[in-house]
Amino acid sequence: MARTEECILYRDFQHGEILDTMTSLMNAYEAGAEKLADRKREFFQCVNGLVELAGMYGFSGNLWHNYLTQLLVNHENAFSTACEIRGAVEGSINSLALSDFEIFKELYDFDLKVFDEVFHTSCCETLCSYENINGNSKMYNQRIRDRICNMSKTLAEAVSTEEFMADMVQFYKDFGVGKLGLHKAFRIEHDEDGKVVIAPITRIAHVKLDDLVGYEIPKRKLIENTEAFVRGRKANNCLLFGDAGTGKSSSIKGILNRYYDEGLRIIEVYKHQFQDLNDVIAQIKNRNYKFILYMDDLSFEEFEIEYKYLKAVIEGGLEKKPDNILIYATSNRRHLVREKASDKLEIADGDDLHSSDTVQEKLSLVYRFGVRIYFGAPDKKEFQNIVKVLAKRHGVKMAEDELLLEANKWELSHGGLTGRTAQQFIDHILGTVEQ
């Protein structure tokens, strides 16, 4: 008999209505097939729900198993969050988890095809070997979708509850649990009640640090700081500043992709959301991941005061900033807050009798970034090297002299000597010249 109401840790699921109805149908079947005579509508509602979820998440294979796996890998409870990134834990909670997993293993082992006989359909035959239309997912990228589908097969093949539990613990250790475990990057949103929500970004460029040509010293500084952070050593908030188009944002993406498997996650924050930072920190401070609060193209005009929220969050409040959170920002301005010449005068126009204090207040924000890394525009020779490396990487078949001549023409009217201009030039070549 399916006993999901007896679960201690794994209960109150999102999309749990399918689980409730299906387990009720299973119990009715085991009590006697005649008990299902008037429940055909409920059965087809469940089939519809599983197919709709398959379309939403891009699932193929055994949709019932995929659905159960989706529930387990996304359920944040005392056991799953304890196991995320760290693996197996000790204590009485293991016996509670084992009891829940015993119930779920029974659900995996139940043969849905018996319902085809009862209701005279072939629905369950289809559900057990479902082929999706194109495999695209509205909620997951391909990496996450495949991870869940593969885990579904692993759990279905478990020969004992202990093996089933060990497989789940290994999944939590390798990939984490819930949206914070499965996804790399997030943005801040608000729900219909105005509550702060950390929402996954499902499409993120898979940039590698090696994709950024040059800038070896800045990249090494960024790697050293991030690696120390991810591995539990002391690390600093980090500001990447310098000329536009030099790879600051790409370096952050590269860092995320390199250290995601070690538990690094990034939450993108915009200036107008600084007032939400305390709520965001409250949601993530006790998790086993390392979070970078990422602020791209950060700068403030003199009339903008949001930087004061940021100063307080970094190190200005009574509560110590959690050890699993750092702030990384990119900016074209070294000092972030716009300065005026009048700020440097002791008495500018009589309105500010303590103008030196004004200057210090504006500079104090950048001083709270312990690591400041400069990304400068390349010179002509470096720009040409970037073009040559990118051309080789993308298989551009053009004589070097002609390539560099065209690149020089391009940069004169498209932003000057930057890595971004070089990449845009290569994209132009790939789009207009037959390779």
PDB file of N, CA, C and O in Angstrom, residues 170-200:
ATOM      1  N   GLN A 170      24.067  10.851  -2.622  1.00  0.00           N
ATOM      2  CA  GLN A 170      25.120  11.176  -3.589  1.00  0.00           C
ATOM      3  C   GLN A 170      24.682  12.289  -4.526  1.00  0.00           C
ATOM      4  O   GLN A 170      25.480  13.172  -4.867  1.00  0.00           O
ATOM      5  N   PHE A 171      23.426  12.276  -4.927  1.00  0.00           N
ATOM      6  CA  PHE A 171      22.907  13.342  -5.787  1.00  0.00           C
ATOM      7  C   PHE A 171      22.965  14.680  -5.061  1.00  0.00           C
ATOM      8  O   PHE A 171      23.419  15.686  -5.616  1.00  0.00           O
ATOM      9  N   TYR A 172      22.507  14.702  -3.820  1.00  0.00           N
ATOM     10  CA  TYR A 172      22.540  15.945  -3.045  1.00  0.00           C
ATOM     11  C   TYR A 172      23.974  16.442  -2.863  1.00  0.00           C
ATOM     12  O   TYR A 172      24.237  17.651  -2.866  1.00  0.00           O
ATOM     13  N   LYS A 173      24.910  15.526  -2.682  1.00  0.00           N
ATOM     14  CA  LYS A 173      26.310  15.903  -2.518  1.00  0.00           C
ATOM     15  C   LYS A 173      26.888  16.474  -3.813  1.00  0.00           C
ATOM     16  O   LYS A 173      27.612  17.471  -3.812  1.00  0.00           O
ATOM     17  N   ASP A 174      26.553  15.840  -4.925  1.00  0.00           N
ATOM     18  CA  ASP A 174      27.127  16.248  -6.208  1.00  0.00           C
ATOM     19  C   ASP A 174      26.487  17.518  -6.760  1.00  0.00           C
ATOM     20  O   ASP A 174      27.176  18.363  -7.343  1.00  0.00           O
ATOM     21  N   PHE A 175      25.164  17.634  -6.589  1.00  0.00           N
ATOM     22  CA  PHE A 175      24.447  18.706  -7.277  1.00  0.00           C
ATOM     23  C   PHE A 175      23.624  19.614  -6.374  1.00  0.00           C
ATOM     24  O   PHE A 175      23.137  20.648  -6.819  1.00  0.00           O
ATOM     25  N   GLY A 176      23.441  19.228  -5.115  1.00  0.00           N
ATOM     26  CA  GLY A 176      22.619  20.037  -4.231  1.00  0.00           C
ATOM     27  C   GLY A 176      21.151  19.677  -4.339  1.00  0.00           C
ATOM     28  O   GLY A 176      20.772  18.667  -4.930  1.00  0.00           O
ATOM     29  N   VAL A 177      20.311  20.536  -3.751  1.00  0.00           N
ATOM     30  CA  VAL A 177      18.879  20.253  -3.714  1.00  0.00           C
ATOM     31  C   VAL A 177      18.109  21.517  -4.067  1.00  0.00           C
ATOM     32  O   VAL A 177      18.526  22.636  -3.738  1.00  0.00           O
ATOM     33  N   GLY A 178      16.977  21.345  -4.716  1.00  0.00           N
ATOM     34  CA  GLY A 178      16.107  22.469  -5.025  1.00  0.00           C
ATOM     35  C   GLY A 178      16.692  23.381  -6.073  1.00  0.00           C
ATOM     36  O   GLY A 178      17.678  23.070  -6.740  1.00  0.00           O
ATOM     37  N   LYS A 179      16.099  24.550  -6.218  1.00  0.00           N
ATOM     38  CA  LYS A 179      16.532  25.479  -7.258  1.00  0.00           C
ATOM     39  C   LYS A 179      17.970  25.942  -7.046  1.00  0.00           C
ATOM     40  O   LYS A 179      18.725  26.127  -8.012  1.00  0.00           O
ATOM     41  N   LEU A 180      18.387  26.108  -5.784  1.00  0.00           N
ATOM     42  CA  LEU A 180      19.748  26.560  -5.519  1.00  0.00           C
ATOM     43  C   LEU A 180      20.776  25.499  -5.879  1.00  0.00           C
ATOM     44  O   LEU A 180      21.924  25.819  -6.206  1.00  0.00           O
ATOM     45  N   GLY A 181      20.373  24.239  -5.818  1.00  0.00           N
ATOM     46  CA  GLY A 181      21.293  23.172  -6.172  1.00  0.00           C
ATOM     47  C   GLY A 181      21.381  22.940  -7.667  1.00  0.00           C
ATOM     48  O   GLY A 181      22.469  22.783  -8.223  1.00  0.00           O
ATOM     49  N   LEU A 182      20.243  22.949  -8.333  1.00  0.00           N
ATOM     50  CA  LEU A 182      20.219  22.583  -9.744  1.00  0.00           C
ATOM     51  C   LEU A 182      20.696  23.711 -10.662  1.00  0.00           C
ATOM     52  O   LEU A 182      21.289  23.456 -11.702  1.00  0.00           O
ATOM     53  N   HIS A 183      20.449  24.947 -10.269  1.00  0.00           N
ATOM     54  CA  HIS A 183      20.761  26.074 -11.152  1.00  0.00           C
ATOM     55  C   HIS A 183      22.044  26.775 -10.719  1.00  0.00           C
ATOM     56  O   HIS A 183      22.444  26.730  -9.561  1.00  0.00           O
ATOM     57  N   LYS A 184      22.660  27.467 -11.670  1.00  0.00           N
ATOM     58  CA  LYS A 184      23.898  28.191 -11.404  1.00  0.00           C
ATOM     59  C   LYS A 184      23.656  29.633 -10.998  1.00  0.00           C
ATOM     60  O   LYS A 184      24.322  30.162 -10.116  1.00  0.00           O
ATOM     61  N   ALA A 185      22.745  30.276 -11.686  1.00  0.00           N
ATOM     62  CA  ALA A 185      22.593  31.724 -11.555  1.00  0.00           C
ATOM     63  C   ALA A 185      21.142  32.085 -11.272  1.00  0.00           C
ATOM     64  O   ALA A 185      20.214  31.372 -11.683  1.00  0.00           O
ATOM     65  N   PHE A 186      20.959  33.217 -10.598  1.00  0.00           N
ATOM     66  CA  PHE A 186      19.630  33.619 -10.149  1.00  0.00           C
ATOM     67  C   PHE A 186      19.473  35.134 -10.271  1.00  0.00           C
ATOM     68  O   PHE A 186      20.448  35.881 -10.321  1.00  0.00           O
ATOM     69  N   ARG A 187      18.220  35.562 -10.285  1.00  0.00           N
ATOM     70  CA  ARG A 187      17.897  36.983 -10.234  1.00  0.00           C
ATOM     71  C   ARG A 187      16.906  37.208  -9.094  1.00  0.00           C
ATOM     72  O   ARG A 187      16.294  36.252  -8.593  1.00  0.00           O
ATOM     73  N   ILE A 188      16.714  38.441  -8.714  1.00  0.00           N
ATOM     74  CA  ILE A 188      15.783  38.779  -7.637  1.00  0.00           C
ATOM     75  C   ILE A 188      14.452  39.220  -8.241  1.00  0.00           C
ATOM     76  O   ILE A 188      14.411  40.086  -9.119  1.00  0.00           O
ATOM     77  N   GLU A 189      13.373  38.603  -7.780  1.00  0.00           N
ATOM     78  CA  GLU A 189      12.040  38.970  -8.214  1.00  0.00           C
ATOM     79  C   GLU A 189      11.139  39.118  -6.992  1.00  0.00           C
ATOM     80  O   GLU A 189      11.558  38.853  -5.855  1.00  0.00           O
ATOM     81  N   HIS A 190       9.908  39.522  -7.228  1.00  0.00           N
ATOM     82  CA  HIS A 190       8.917  39.609  -6.155  1.00  0.00           C
ATOM     83  C   HIS A 190       7.687  38.813  -6.555  1.00  0.00           C
ATOM     84  O   HIS A 190       7.281  38.841  -7.729  1.00  0.00           O
ATOM     85  N   ASP A 191       7.116  38.092  -5.604  1.00  0.00           N
ATOM     86  CA  ASP A 191       5.909  37.346  -5.919  1.00  0.00           C
ATOM     87  C   ASP A 191       4.697  38.272  -5.825  1.00  0.00           C
ATOM     88  O   ASP A 191       4.832  39.479  -5.598  1.00  0.00           O
ATOM     89  N   GLU A 192       3.507  37.702  -5.999  1.00  0.00           N
ATOM     90  CA  GLU A 192       2.291  38.515  -6.045  1.00  0.00           C
ATOM     91  C   GLU A 192       2.001  39.197  -4.710  1.00  0.00           C
ATOM     92  O   GLU A 192       1.267  40.191  -4.667  1.00  0.00           O
ATOM     93  N   ASP A 193       2.624  38.694  -3.646  1.00  0.00           N
ATOM     94  CA  ASP A 193       2.440  39.318  -2.334  1.00  0.00           C
ATOM     95  C   ASP A 193       3.552  40.309  -1.997  1.00  0.00           C
ATOM     96  O   ASP A 193       3.596  40.846  -0.889  1.00  0.00           O
ATOM     97  N   GLY A 194       4.464  40.523  -2.949  1.00  0.00           N
ATOM     98  CA  GLY A 194       5.565  41.439  -2.728  1.00  0.00           C
ATOM     99  C   GLY A 194       6.755  40.836  -2.014  1.00  0.00           C
ATOM    100  O   GLY A 194       7.726  41.532  -1.716  1.00  0.00           O
ATOM    101  N   LYS A 195       6.722  39.529  -1.744  1.00  0.00           N
ATOM    102  CA  LYS A 195       7.826  38.861  -1.063  1.00  0.00           C
ATOM    103  C   LYS A 195       8.997  38.663  -2.016  1.00  0.00           C
ATOM    104  O   LYS A 195       8.829  38.353  -3.191  1.00  0.00           O
ATOM    105  N   VAL A 196      10.217  38.838  -1.510  1.00  0.00           N
ATOM    106  CA  VAL A 196      11.422  38.678  -2.305  1.00  0.00           C
ATOM    107  C   VAL A 196      11.619  37.204  -2.666  1.00  0.00           C
ATOM    108  O   VAL A 196      11.583  36.329  -1.800  1.00  0.00           O
ATOM    109  N   VAL A 197      11.818  36.946  -3.948  1.00  0.00           N
ATOM    110  CA  VAL A 197      11.994  35.587  -4.452  1.00  0.00           C
ATOM    111  C   VAL A 197      13.318  35.506  -5.213  1.00  0.00           C
ATOM    112  O   VAL A 197      13.628  36.387  -6.022  1.00  0.00           O
ATOM    113  N   ILE A 198      14.098  34.463  -4.950  1.00  0.00           N
ATOM    114  CA  ILE A 198      15.327  34.200  -5.699  1.00  0.00           C
ATOM    115  C   ILE A 198      14.957  33.265  -6.846  1.00  0.00           C
ATOM    116  O   ILE A 198      14.669  32.089  -6.635  1.00  0.00           O
ATOM    117  N   ALA A 199      14.929  33.797  -8.072  1.00  0.00           N
ATOM    118  CA  ALA A 199      14.428  33.058  -9.237  1.00  0.00           C
ATOM    119  C   ALA A 199      15.582  32.574 -10.112  1.00  0.00           C
ATOM    120  O   ALA A 199      16.508  33.342 -10.402  1.00  0.00           O
ATOM    121  N   PRO A 200      15.545  31.309 -10.556  1.00  0.00           N
ATOM    122  CA  PRO A 200      16.623  30.781 -11.402  1.00  0.00           C
ATOM    123  C   PRO A 200      16.685  31.465 -12.763  1.00  0.00           C
ATOM    124  O   PRO A 200      15.663  31.850 -13.329  1.00  0.00           O
TER     125      PRO A 200
END
